[in-house]
Coordinates of C-alpha atoms in Angstrom, one line a residue:
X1 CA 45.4 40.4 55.7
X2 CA 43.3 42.8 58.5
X3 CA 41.8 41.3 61.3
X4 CA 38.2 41.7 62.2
X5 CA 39.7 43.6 65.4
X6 CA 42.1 45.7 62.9
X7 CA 39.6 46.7 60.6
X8 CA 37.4 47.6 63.6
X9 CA 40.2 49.5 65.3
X10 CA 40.4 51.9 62.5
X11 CA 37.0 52.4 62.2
X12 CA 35.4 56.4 62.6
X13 CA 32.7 56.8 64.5
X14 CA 29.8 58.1 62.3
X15 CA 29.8 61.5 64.0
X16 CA 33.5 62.0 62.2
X17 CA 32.6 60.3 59.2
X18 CA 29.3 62.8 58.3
X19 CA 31.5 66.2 59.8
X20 CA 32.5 67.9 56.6
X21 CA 34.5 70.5 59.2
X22 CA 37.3 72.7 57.4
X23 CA 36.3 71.6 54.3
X24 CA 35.1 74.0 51.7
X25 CA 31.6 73.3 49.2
X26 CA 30.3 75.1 46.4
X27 CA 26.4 75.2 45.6
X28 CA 25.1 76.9 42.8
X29 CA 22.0 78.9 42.6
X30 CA 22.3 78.3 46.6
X31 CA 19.2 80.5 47.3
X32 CA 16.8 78.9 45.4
X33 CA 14.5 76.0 46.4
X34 CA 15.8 72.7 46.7
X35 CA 20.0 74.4 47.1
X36 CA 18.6 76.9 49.6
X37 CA 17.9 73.3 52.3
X38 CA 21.6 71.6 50.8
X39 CA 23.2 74.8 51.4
X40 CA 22.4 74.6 54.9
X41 CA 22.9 71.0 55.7
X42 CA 26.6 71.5 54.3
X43 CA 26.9 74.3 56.8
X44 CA 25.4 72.6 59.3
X45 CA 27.9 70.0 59.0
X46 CA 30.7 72.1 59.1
X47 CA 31.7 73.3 55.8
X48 CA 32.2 76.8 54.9
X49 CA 29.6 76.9 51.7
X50 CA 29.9 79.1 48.4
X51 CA 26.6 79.9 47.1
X52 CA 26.0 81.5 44.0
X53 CA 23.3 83.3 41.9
X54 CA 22.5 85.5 39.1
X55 CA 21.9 88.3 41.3
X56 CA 25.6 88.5 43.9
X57 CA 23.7 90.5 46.4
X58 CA 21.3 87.7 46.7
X59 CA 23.9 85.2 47.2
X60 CA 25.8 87.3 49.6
X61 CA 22.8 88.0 51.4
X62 CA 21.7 83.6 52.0
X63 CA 25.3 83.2 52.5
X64 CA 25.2 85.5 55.4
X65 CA 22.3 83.5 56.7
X66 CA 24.1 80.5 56.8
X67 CA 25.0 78.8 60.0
X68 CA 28.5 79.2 60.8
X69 CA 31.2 81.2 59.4
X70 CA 33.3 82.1 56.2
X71 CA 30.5 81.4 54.1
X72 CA 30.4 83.3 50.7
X73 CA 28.3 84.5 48.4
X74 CA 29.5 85.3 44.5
X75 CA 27.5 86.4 41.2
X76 CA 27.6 83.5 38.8
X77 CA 25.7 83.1 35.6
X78 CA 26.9 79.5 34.6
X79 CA 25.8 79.3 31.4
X80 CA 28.8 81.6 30.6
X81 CA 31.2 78.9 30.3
X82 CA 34.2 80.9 29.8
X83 CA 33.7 82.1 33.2
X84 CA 33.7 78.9 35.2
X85 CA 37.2 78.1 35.4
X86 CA 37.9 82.0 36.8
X87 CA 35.3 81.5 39.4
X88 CA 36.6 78.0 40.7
X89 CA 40.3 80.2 41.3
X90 CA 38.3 82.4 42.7
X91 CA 36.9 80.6 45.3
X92 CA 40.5 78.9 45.7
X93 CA 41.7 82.5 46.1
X94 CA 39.7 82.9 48.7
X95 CA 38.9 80.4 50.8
X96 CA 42.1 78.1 49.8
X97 CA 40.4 75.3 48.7
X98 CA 37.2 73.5 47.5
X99 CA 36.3 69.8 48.5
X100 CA 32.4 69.9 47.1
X101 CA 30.6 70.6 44.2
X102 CA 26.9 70.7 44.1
X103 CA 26.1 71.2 40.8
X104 CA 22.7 72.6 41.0
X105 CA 21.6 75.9 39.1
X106 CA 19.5 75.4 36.1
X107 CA 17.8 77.8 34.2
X108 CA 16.4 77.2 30.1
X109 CA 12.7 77.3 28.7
X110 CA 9.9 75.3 30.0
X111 CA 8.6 74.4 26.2
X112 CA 5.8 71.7 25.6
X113 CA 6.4 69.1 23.2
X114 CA 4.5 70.5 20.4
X115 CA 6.4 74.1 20.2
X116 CA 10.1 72.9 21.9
X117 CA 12.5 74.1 19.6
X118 CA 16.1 73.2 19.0
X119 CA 17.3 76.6 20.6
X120 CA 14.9 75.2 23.9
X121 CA 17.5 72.1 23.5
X122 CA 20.7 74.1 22.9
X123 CA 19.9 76.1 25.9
X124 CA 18.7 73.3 28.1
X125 CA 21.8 71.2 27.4
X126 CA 24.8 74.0 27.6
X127 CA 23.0 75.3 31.0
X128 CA 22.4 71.9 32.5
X129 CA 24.9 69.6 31.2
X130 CA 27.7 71.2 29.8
X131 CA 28.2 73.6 32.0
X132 CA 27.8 71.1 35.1
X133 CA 30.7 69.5 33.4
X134 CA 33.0 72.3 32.9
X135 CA 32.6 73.6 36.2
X136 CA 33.0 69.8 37.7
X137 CA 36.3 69.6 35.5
X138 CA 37.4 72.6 37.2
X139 CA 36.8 71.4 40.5
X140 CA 38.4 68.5 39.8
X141 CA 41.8 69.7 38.5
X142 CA 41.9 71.8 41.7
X143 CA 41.6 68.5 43.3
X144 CA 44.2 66.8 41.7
X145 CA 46.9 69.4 42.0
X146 CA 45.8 69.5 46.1
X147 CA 46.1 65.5 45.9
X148 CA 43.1 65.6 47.4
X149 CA 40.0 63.4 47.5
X150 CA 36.8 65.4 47.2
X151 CA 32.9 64.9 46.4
X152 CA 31.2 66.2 43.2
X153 CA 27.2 66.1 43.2
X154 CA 25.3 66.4 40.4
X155 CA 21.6 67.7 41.3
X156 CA 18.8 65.6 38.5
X157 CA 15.8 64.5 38.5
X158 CA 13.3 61.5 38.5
X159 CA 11.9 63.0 35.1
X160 CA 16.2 61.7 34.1
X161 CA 14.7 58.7 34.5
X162 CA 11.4 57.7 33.9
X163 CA 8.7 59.9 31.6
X164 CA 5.8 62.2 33.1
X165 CA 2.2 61.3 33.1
X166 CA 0.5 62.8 30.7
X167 CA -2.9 63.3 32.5
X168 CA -0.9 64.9 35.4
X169 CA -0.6 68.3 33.5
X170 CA -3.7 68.2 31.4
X171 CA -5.8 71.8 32.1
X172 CA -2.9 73.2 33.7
X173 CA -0.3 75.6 32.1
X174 CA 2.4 73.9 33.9
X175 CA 4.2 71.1 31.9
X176 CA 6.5 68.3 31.7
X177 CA 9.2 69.6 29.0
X178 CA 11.2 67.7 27.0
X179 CA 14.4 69.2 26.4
X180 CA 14.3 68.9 30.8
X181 CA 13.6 65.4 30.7
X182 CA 16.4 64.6 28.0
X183 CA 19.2 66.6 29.9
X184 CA 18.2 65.3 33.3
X185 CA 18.7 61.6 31.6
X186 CA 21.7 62.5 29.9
X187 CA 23.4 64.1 33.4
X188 CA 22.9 61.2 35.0
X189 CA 25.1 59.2 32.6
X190 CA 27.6 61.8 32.3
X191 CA 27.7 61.3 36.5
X192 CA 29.0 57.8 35.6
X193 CA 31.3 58.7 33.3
X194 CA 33.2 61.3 35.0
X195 CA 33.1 58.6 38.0
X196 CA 34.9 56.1 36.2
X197 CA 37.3 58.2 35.1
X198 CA 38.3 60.3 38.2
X199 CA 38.0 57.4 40.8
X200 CA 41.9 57.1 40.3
X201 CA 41.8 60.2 41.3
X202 CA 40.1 59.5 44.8
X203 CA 37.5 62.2 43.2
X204 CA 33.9 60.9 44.0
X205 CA 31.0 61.9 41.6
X206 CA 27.3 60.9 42.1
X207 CA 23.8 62.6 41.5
X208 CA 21.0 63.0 43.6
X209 CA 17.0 63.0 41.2
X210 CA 14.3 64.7 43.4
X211 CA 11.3 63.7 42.6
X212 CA 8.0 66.0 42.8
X213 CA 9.7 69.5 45.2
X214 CA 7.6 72.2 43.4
X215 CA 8.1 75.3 45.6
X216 CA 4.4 77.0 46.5
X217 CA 4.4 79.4 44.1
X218 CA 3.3 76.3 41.3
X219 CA 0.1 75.3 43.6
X220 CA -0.5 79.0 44.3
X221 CA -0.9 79.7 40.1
X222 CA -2.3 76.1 39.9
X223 CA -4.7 75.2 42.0
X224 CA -5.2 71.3 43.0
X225 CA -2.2 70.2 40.6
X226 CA 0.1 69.1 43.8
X227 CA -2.6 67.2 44.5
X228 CA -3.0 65.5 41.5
X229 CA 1.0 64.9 41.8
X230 CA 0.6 63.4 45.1
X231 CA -1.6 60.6 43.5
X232 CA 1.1 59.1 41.9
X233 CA 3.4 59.0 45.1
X234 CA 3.5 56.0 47.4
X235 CA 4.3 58.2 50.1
X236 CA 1.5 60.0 49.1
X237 CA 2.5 64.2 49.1
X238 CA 5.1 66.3 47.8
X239 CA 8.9 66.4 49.0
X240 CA 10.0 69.0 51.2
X241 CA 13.5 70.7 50.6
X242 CA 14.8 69.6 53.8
X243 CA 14.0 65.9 53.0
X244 CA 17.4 66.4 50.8
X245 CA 19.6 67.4 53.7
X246 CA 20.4 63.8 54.2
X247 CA 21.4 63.0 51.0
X248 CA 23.6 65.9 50.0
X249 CA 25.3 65.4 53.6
X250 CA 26.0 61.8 52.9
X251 CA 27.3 62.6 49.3
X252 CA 29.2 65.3 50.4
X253 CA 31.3 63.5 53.4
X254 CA 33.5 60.4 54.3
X255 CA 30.3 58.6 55.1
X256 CA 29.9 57.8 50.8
X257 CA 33.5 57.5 50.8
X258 CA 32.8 54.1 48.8
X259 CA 30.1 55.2 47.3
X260 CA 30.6 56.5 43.5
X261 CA 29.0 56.7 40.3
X262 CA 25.7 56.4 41.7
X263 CA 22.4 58.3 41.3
X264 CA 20.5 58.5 45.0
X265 CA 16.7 59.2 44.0
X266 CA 14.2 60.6 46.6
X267 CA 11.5 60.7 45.3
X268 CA 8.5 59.4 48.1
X269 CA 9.0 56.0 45.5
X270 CA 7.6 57.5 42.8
X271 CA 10.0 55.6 40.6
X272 CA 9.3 52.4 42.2
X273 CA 5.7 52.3 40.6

């Protein structure tokens, strides 16, 4: 058995353990919101980061923004499953390897309870769950033919967790839908599932639940609703992207390294109500 002075011996200094230098992570829909801050932290700590969205000159364009260099940016509409396989060799192709995942691009219907339809589910789930799946499956058989640990984040939400206040959204045309609650809810499972699994693997997979990030735009067409939001908050306001640098960081490098099948909420303690 280790000694105490071993086991200290061979310990990294936290500096080495939070680098994520020459390795390469994936963010979908980089540009946007929330992936916009993770994309940088993962830059910022070294990695060379693949961004993606809809639009490839976009992607191209925040890519070239990034800090650091050999970043990329590549056109990816994930809902198109049959694509994701081809875009993880891609990205292989290119850069010779991936290490990170952030699963993060999202985009269905915003339906209310009274008029959500099962299409609003179909879409909601194939975007947000299955295809977060096959694209994680993808990275991880990459993984496994490198022999290579890696990190796979899946981006959810507090609304995966607990349910919305009604009175929140009343008078507003902003709402709390319920095919995003269900998928956020069932993502976080499937993060525990694929952990289990592919922790022979050395293949890490966790999820991060924002709580209340809207971008401006929300307050702009709704006037006083972040305020309303930021009742319910012990910390009392909204988050602010870069408030999930930490997290995805963490996630991402040797600092989590026994850290898996777990769901890191920040969410100003919304969820400790």
């Amino acid at each position: 058995m280790s000694t105490y002075a071993e086991i200290y011996s061979q310990e990294e200094t936290l500096q080495s353990l939070l680098s994520l230098q020459g390795q390469v992570a994936i963010v979908t829909a980089g540009p946007s919101w929330l992936g916009s801050a993770m994309s940088r932290a993962l830059a910022e700590a070294g990695a060379k980061v693949v961004v993606t969205s809809r639009e490839g000159e976009r992607a191209e364009a925040f890519a070239a923004s990034l800090p650091g260099e050999g970043h990329l940016g590549l056109a990816l509409a994930q809902e198109n499953t049959e694509t994701l396989d081809g875009f993880v060799a891609e990205v292989v192709s290119r850069l010779g390897r991936v290490d990170v995942l952030v699963n993060n691009a999202y985009g269905a219907t915003a339906p209310s309870i009274d008029t959500a339809t099962a299409e609003d589910f179909d879409r909601a789930f194939h975007t947000g769950v299955t295809a977060y799946f096959i694209l994680a499956r993808a990275v991880a058989q990459h993984l496994r033919s490198r022999q290579a640990p890696g990190s796979i984040i899946n981006i959810a939400s507090m609304y995966g967790l607990v349910a919305s206040y009604p009175d929140v959204y009343e008078g507003y045309k902003v709402n709390s839908p319920p095919n995003y609650h269900a998928l956020k809810g069932g993502l976080i499972h499937l993060t525990r599932h694929l952990a289990v699994y592919w922790a022979k693997d050395n293949i890490r997979v966790n999820a991060i639940s924002p709580g209340p990030f809207p971008p401006p735009r929300v307050n702009d067409a709704n006037p006083g609703f972040t305020d309303r939001l930021s009742e319910k908050v012990p910390l009392g306001r909204m988050g602010r992207p870069g408030e999930l640098k930490g997290a995805v960081v963490f996630l991402a490098s040797a600092a989590s390294s026994y850290v898996t099948g777990q769901n890191i909420v920040v969410d100003g303690g919304w969820t400790a109500w």
